[in-house]
Coordinates of C-alpha atoms and ligand atoms in Angstrom, one line a residue:
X86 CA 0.0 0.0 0.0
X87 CA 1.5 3.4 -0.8
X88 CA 2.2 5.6 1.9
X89 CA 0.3 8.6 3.2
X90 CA 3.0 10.9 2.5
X91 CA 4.0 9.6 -1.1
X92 CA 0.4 9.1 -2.2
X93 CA -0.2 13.0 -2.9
X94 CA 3.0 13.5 -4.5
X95 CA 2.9 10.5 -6.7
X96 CA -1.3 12.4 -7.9
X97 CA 0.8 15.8 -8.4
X98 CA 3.4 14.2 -10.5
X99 CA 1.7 11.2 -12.5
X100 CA 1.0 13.0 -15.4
X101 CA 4.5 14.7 -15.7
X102 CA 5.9 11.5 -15.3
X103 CA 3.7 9.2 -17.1
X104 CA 4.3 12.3 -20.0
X105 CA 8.3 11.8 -19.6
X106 CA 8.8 8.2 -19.6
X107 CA 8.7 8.0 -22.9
X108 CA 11.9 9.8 -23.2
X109 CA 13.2 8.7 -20.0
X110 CA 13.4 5.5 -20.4
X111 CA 15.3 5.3 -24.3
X112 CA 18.2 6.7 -22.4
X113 CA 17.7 4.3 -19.4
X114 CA 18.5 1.6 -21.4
X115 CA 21.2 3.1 -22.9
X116 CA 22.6 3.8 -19.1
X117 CA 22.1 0.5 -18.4
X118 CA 23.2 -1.5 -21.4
X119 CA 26.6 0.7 -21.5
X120 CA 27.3 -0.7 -18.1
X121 CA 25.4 -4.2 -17.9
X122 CA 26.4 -5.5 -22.2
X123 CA 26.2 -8.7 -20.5
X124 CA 22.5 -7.9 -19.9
X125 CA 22.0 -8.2 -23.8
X126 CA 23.2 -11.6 -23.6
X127 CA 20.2 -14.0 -23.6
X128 CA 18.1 -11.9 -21.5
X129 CA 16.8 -8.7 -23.1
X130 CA 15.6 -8.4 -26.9
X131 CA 17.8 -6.1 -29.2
X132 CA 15.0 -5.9 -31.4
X133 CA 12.6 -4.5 -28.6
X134 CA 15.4 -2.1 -28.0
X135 CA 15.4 -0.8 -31.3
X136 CA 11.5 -0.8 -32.1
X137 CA 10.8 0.9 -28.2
X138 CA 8.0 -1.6 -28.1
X139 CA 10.2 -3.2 -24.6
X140 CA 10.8 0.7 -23.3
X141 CA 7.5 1.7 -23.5
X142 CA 6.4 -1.6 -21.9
X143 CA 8.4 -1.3 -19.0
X144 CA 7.8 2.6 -18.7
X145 CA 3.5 2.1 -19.1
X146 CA 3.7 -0.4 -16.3
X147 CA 5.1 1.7 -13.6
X148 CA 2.7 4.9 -14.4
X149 CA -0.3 2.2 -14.7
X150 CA 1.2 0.3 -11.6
X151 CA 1.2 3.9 -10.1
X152 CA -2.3 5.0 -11.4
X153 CA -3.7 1.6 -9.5
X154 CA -2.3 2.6 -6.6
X155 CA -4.6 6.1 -6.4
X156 CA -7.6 4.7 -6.9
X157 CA -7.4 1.2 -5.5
X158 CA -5.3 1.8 -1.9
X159 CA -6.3 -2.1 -0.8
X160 CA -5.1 -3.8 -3.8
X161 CA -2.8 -4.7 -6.8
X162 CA -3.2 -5.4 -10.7
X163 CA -2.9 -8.7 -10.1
X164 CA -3.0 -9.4 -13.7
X165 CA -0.4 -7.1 -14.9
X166 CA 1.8 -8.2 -11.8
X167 CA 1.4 -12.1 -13.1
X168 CA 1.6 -11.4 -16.7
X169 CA 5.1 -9.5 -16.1
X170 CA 6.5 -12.0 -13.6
X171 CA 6.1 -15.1 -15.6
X172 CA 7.4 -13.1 -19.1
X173 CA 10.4 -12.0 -16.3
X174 CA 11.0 -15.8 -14.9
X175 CA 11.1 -17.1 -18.6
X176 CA 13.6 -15.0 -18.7
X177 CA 15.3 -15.4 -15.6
X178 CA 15.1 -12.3 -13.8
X179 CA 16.7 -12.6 -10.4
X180 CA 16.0 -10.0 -7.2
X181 CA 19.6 -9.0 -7.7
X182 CA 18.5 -7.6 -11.4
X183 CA 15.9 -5.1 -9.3
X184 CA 18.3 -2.9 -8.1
X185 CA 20.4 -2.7 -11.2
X186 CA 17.1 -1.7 -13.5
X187 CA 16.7 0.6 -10.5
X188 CA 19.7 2.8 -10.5
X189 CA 20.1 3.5 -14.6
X190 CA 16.1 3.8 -14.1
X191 CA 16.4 6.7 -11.5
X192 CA 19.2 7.9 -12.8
X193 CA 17.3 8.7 -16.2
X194 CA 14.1 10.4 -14.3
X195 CA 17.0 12.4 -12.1
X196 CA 18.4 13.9 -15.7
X197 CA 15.3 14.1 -17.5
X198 CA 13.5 15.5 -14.7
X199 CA 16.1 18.6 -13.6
X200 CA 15.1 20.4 -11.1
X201 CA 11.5 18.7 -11.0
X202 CA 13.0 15.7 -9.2
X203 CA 13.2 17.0 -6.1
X204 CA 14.2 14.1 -2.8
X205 CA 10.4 14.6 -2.1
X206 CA 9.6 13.1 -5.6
X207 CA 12.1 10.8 -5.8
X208 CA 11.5 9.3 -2.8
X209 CA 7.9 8.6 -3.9
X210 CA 8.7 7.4 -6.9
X211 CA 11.0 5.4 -5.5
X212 CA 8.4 4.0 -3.0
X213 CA 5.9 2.9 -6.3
X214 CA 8.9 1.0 -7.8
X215 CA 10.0 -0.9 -4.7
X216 CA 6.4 -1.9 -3.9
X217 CA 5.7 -2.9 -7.8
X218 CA 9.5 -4.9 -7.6
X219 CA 8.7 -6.5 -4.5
X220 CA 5.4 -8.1 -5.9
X221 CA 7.2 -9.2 -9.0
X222 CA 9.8 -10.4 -7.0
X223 CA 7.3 -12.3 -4.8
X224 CA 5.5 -13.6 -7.7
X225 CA 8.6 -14.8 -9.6
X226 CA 10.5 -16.7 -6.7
X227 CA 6.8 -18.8 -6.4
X228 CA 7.2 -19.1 -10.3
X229 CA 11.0 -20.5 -9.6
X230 CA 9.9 -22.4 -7.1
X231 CA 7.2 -24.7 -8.4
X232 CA 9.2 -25.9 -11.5
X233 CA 10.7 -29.4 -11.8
X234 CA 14.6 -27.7 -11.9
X235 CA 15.9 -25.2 -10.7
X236 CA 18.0 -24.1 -14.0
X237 CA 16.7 -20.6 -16.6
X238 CA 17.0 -22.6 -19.9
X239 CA 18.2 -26.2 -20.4
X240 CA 20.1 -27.7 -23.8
X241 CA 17.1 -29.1 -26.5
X242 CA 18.0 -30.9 -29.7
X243 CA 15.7 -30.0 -32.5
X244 CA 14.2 -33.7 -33.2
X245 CA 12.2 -32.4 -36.2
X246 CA 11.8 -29.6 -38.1
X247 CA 8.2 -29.4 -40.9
X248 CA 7.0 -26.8 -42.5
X249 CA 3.6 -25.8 -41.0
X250 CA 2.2 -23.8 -43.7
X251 CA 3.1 -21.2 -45.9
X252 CA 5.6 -18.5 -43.8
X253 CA 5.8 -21.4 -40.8
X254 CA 7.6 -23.9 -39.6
X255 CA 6.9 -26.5 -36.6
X256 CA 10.0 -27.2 -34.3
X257 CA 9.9 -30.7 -32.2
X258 CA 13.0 -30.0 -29.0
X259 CA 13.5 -32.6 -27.2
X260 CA 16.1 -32.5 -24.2
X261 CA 19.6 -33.0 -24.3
X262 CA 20.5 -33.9 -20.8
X263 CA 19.2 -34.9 -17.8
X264 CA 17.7 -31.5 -16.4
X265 CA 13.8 -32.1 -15.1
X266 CA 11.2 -31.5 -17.4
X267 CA 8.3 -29.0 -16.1
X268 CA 5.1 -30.2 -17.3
X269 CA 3.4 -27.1 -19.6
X270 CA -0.1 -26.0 -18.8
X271 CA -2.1 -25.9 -21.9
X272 CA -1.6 -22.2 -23.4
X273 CA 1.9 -21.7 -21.8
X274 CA 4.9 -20.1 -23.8
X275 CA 8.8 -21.0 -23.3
X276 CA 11.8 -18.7 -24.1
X277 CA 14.2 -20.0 -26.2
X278 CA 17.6 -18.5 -26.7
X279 CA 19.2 -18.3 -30.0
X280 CA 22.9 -18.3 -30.9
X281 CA 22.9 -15.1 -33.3
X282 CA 26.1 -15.2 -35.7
X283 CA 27.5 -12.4 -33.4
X284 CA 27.6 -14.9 -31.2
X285 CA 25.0 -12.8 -29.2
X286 CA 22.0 -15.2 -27.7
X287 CA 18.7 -13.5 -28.1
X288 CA 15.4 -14.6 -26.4
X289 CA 11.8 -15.2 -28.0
X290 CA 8.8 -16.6 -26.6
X291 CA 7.3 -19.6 -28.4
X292 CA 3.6 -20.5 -27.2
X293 CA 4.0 -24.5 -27.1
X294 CA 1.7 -26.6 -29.4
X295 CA 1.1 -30.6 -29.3
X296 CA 3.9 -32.5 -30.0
X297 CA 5.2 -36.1 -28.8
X298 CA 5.5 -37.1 -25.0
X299 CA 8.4 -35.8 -23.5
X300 CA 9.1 -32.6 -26.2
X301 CA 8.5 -29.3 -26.7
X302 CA 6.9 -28.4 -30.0
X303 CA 7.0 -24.8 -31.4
X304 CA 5.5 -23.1 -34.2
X305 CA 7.3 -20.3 -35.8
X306 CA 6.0 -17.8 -38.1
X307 CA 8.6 -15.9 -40.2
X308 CA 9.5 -12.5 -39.7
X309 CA 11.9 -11.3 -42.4
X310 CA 12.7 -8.4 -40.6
X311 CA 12.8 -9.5 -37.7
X312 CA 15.9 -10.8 -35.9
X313 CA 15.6 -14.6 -34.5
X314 CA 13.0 -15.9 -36.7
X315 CA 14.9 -16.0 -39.9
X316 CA 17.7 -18.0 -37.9
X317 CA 15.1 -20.5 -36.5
X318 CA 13.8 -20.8 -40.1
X319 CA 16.8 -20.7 -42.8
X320 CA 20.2 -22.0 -40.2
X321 CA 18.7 -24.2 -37.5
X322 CA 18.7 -27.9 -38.5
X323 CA 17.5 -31.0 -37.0
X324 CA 20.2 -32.0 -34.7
X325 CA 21.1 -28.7 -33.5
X326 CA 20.9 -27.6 -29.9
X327 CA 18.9 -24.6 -28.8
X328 CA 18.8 -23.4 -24.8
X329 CA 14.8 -23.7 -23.5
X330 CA 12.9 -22.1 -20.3
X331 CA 10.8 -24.1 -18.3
X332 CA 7.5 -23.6 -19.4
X333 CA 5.6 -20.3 -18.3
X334 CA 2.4 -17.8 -19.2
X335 CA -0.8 -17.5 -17.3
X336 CA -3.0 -17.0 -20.2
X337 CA -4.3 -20.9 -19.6
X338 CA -7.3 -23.5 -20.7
X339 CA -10.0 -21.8 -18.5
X340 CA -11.6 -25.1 -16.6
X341 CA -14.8 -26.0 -15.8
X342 CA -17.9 -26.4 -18.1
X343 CA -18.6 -22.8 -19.4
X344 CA -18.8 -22.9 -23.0
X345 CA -15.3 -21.4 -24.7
X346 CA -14.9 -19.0 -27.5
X347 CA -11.3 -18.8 -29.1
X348 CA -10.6 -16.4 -31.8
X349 CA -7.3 -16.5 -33.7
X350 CA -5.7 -15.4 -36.1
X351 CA -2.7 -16.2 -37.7
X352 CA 0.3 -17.6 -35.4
X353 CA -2.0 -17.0 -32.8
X354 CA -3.8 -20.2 -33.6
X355 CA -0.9 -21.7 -31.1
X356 CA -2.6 -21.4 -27.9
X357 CA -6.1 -22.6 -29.3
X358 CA -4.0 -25.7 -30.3
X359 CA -3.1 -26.3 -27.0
X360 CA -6.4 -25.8 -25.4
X361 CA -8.1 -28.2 -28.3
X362 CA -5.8 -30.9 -27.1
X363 CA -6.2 -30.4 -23.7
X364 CA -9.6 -30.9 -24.1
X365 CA -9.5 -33.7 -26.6
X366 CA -7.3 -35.6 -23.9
X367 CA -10.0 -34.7 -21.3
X368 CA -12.6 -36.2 -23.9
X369 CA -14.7 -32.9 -22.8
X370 CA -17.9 -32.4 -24.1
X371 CA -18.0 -28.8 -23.6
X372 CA -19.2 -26.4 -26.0
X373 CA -16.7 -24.9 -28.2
X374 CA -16.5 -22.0 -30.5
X375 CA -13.9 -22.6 -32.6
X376 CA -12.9 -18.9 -34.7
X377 CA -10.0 -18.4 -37.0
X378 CA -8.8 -15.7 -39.4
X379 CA -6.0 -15.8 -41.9
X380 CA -4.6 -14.9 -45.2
X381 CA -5.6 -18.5 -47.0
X382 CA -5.8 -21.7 -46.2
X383 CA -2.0 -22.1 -47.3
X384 CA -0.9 -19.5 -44.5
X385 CA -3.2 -21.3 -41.9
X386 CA -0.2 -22.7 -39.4
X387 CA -1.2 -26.3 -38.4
X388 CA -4.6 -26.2 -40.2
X389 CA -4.7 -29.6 -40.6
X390 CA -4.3 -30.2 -36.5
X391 CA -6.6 -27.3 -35.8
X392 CA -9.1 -29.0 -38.3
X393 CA -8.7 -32.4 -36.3
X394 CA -8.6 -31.8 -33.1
X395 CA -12.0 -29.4 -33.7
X396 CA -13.6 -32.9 -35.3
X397 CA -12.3 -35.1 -32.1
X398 CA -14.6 -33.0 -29.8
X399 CA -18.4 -33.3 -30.2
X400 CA -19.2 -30.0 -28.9
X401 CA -16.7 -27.8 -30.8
X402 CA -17.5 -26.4 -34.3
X403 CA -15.0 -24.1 -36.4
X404 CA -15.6 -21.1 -38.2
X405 CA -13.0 -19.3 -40.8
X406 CA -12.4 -16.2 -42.5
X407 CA -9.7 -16.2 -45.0
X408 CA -9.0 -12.8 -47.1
X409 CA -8.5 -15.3 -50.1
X410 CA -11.4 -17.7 -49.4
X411 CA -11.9 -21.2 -50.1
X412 CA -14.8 -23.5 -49.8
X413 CA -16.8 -22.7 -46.5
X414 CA -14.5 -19.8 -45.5
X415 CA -15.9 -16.5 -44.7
X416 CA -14.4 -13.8 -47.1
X417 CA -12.0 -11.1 -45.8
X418 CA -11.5 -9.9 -42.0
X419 CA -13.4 -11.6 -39.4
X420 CA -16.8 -9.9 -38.2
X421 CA -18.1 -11.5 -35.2
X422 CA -21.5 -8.9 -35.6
X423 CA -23.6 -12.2 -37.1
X424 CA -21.6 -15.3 -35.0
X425 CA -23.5 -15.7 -31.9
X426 CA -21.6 -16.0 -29.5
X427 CA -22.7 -19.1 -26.7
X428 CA -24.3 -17.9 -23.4
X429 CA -21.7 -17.4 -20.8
X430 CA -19.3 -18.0 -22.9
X431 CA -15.4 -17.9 -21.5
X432 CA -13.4 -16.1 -24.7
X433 CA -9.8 -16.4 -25.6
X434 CA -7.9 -14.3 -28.1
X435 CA -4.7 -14.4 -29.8
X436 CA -3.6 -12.2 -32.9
X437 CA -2.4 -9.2 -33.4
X438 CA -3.6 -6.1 -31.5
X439 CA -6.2 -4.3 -34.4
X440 CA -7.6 -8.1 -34.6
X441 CA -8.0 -8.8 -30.7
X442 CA -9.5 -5.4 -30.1
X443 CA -12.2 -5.8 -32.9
X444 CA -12.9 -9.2 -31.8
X445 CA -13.5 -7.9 -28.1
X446 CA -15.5 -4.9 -29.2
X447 CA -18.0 -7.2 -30.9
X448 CA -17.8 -9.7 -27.9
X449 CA -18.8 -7.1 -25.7
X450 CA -21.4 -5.6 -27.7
X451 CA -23.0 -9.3 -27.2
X452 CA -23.0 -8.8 -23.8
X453 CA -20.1 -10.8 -23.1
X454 CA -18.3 -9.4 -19.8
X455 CA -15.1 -7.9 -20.1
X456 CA -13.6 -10.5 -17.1
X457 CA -14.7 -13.3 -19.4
X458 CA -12.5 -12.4 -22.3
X459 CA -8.6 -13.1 -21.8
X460 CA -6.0 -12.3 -24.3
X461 CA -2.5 -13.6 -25.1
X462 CA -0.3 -10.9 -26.9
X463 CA 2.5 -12.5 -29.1
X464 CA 5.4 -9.7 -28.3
X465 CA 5.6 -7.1 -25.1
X466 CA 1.8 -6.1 -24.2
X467 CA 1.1 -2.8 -24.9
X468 CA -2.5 -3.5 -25.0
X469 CA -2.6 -2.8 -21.5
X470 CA -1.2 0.8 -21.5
X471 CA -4.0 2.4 -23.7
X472 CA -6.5 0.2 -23.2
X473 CA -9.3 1.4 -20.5
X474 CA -11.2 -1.4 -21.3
X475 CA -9.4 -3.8 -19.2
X476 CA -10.9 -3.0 -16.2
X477 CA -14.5 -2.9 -17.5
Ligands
HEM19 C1 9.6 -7.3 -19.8 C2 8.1 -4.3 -16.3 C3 12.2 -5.1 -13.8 C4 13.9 -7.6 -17.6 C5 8.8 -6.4 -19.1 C6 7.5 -6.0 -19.4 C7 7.1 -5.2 -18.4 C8 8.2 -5.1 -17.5 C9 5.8 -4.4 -18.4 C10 6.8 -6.4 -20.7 C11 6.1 -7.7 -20.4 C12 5.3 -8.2 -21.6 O1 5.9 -8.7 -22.5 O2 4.1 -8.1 -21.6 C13 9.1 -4.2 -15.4 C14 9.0 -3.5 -14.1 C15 10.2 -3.7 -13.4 C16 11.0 -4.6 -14.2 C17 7.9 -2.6 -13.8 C18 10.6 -3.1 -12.1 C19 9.8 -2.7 -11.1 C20 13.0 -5.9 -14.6 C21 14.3 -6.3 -14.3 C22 14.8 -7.0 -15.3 C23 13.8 -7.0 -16.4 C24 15.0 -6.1 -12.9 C25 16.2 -7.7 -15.5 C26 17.3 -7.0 -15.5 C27 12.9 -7.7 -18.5 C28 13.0 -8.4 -19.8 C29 11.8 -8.3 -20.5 C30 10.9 -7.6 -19.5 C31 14.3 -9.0 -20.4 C32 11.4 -8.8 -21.8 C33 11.3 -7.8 -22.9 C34 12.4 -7.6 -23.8 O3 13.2 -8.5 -24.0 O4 12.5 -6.6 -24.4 N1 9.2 -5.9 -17.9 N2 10.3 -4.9 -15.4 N3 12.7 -6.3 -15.9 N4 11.6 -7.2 -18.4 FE1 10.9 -6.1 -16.9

């Protein structure tokens, strides 16, 4: 809870600051990569770095984290908390990192701020980021503490490699030593690090999909531009040893017997995968609304597995949309204004940002309530920061 004597200086100052951390925090991660390099190695993205998406991630959270605090003194944002702490133990954040993030952090505000930061500010600043760090921290040593090793990645061998549509390819790891496996909970993602030719590791997360007993499968969707995908796609080979995370993510199966709605498009047909097997292997006979957008069928990653594990379950039924149609497809973007959605209907959504919001809109409109629809963002969650419709 934020103190009596911080909370009105953190009302006067949360728009300045939420105004400035933009700005602050570019050249707080130029602070801290000058004097933590080592910090670039396997943990953070370069390509965040370069794109700001990371900065402004980071930098949202604290002014949201912040913003909670005013208006709900008895509580926390338990969802952003867990959402960060799980991305953070994927990665292997430690409590020793805190203070580290902290200094270059402060030191930014101190020189963006000027004279504005006064010891009064500062100090209540400094209170919001200790009480958001010591949540996370919380959060993430229960994380470390419930998997089956105690290690941040572990050495996989890539057991098979397949293309999985157009633009896609499916990657089967299975271990290469001894370490534990952790089991995955249907929906979760792993980080995995890979070798750049700078010799530079660089981390992704990879929702896992169904694959054999004892693996972890991955689908990975090409991004020319991008920086690990093209290695993952044109150098890595069956045989070939990549470094994997135990399995993490809180965007999960929801359980019980509500009907389900997933809506996907694209890559983000991975999680759906994972909940269509789960459910297959509980030979449930729940109700489920099976939705899926994409360019064609050709593009569609796994179609045929998202095709058979919607036939294995009698209450699941699957809809498309396809901006180059085929048989049965709807034609163009997905409109959810003529699907009915089920009564009570949990919803899941994965895609990118334009897709997930339109999707929501329309669930809403049909009266589903905001708490019933969760969302898995493929890349750092900015959703969050603009989005007022997360608390509704
Ligand atoms: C990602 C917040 C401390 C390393 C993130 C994200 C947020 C965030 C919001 C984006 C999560 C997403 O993908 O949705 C914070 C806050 C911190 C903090 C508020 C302090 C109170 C740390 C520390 C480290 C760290 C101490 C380690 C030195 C990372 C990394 C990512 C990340 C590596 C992944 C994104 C990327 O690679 O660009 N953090 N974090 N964070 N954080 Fe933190």
């Amino acid at each position: 809870m934020l103190s009596e004597k911080s909370r009105p200086v953190i009302e006067q100052t949360i728009g300045v600051v939420a105004e400035r951390i933009p700005f602050i925090t570019p050249e707080f991660y130029r602070s801290m990569f000058a004097a933590r390099p080592d910090l670039l190695d396997g943990m953070f993205s370069r390509a965040n770095q370069e794109n700001g998406s990371q900065p402004q991630a980071l930098a949202g959270s604290i002014a949201m984290f912040a913003s909670w605090l005013l208006s709900h003194p008895e509580g926390y944002p338990d969802e952003l908390l867990s959402r960060v702490a799980h991305k953070h133990a994927s990665l292997g954040v430690l409590p020793e990192h805190y203070p580290v993030v902290h200094e270059h952090l402060f030191g930014a505000i101190a020189r963006d701020l000027g004279d504005a930061a006064t010891p009064e500010v500062v100090a209540a600043w400094d209170e919001v980021y200790w009480l958001m760090a010591d949540a996370m921290i919380r959060i993430e040593e229960g994380l470390y503490g419930s998997r089956a090793n105690d290690v941040v990645v572990a050495p996989f061998r890539v057991a098979a490699k397949e293309q999985a549509g157009v633009g896609t390819v499916a990657l089967t790891l299975e271990p290469a030593d001894g370490t534990p496996m952790t089991p995955a909970v249907a929906g979760q993602y792993v980080t995995v690090q890979v070798r750049m030719p700078d010799g530079v590791h660089q981390p992704r997360q990879f929702t896992l999909v169904p694959g054999p007993e004892g693996t972890r499968r991955i689908a990975v969707r090409l991004d020319e531009r991008g920086e690990v995908t093209p290695v993952l796609h044109h150098d890595v080979r069956v045989g070939d040893v990549l470094q994997v995370s135990n399995p993490y993510g809180d965007v999960v199966l929801p359980e019980g017997d509500r009907p389900l709605v997933l809506v996907s498009a694209g890559i983000g047909v991975t999680p759906m995968l994972a909940f269509l097997d789960r459910l297959v292997r509980q030979e449930s006979r729940r109700e489920v609304l099976v939705l899926h957008a994409d360019r064609s069928a050709a593009t569609w990653p796994l179609r045929e597995l998202h095709e058979l594990l919607v036939a294995e379950l009698p209450g699941a039924r699957l809809e498309t949309w396809m901006e180059t149609p085929g048989e049965g497809d709807h034609d163009g973007f997905m409109d959810l204004t003529g699907v009915r959605l089920p009564s009570g209907a949990q919803v899941v959504l994965c895609g990118p940002l334009p897709f997930m919001r339109a999707a929501r809109s329309a669930a809403v409109a049909q009266g589903v309530p905001g708490r019933s629809i969760a969302y898995e963002i493929l890349g750092p969650d900015q959703w969050m920061l603009h989005d007022d419709a997360r608390e509704a």
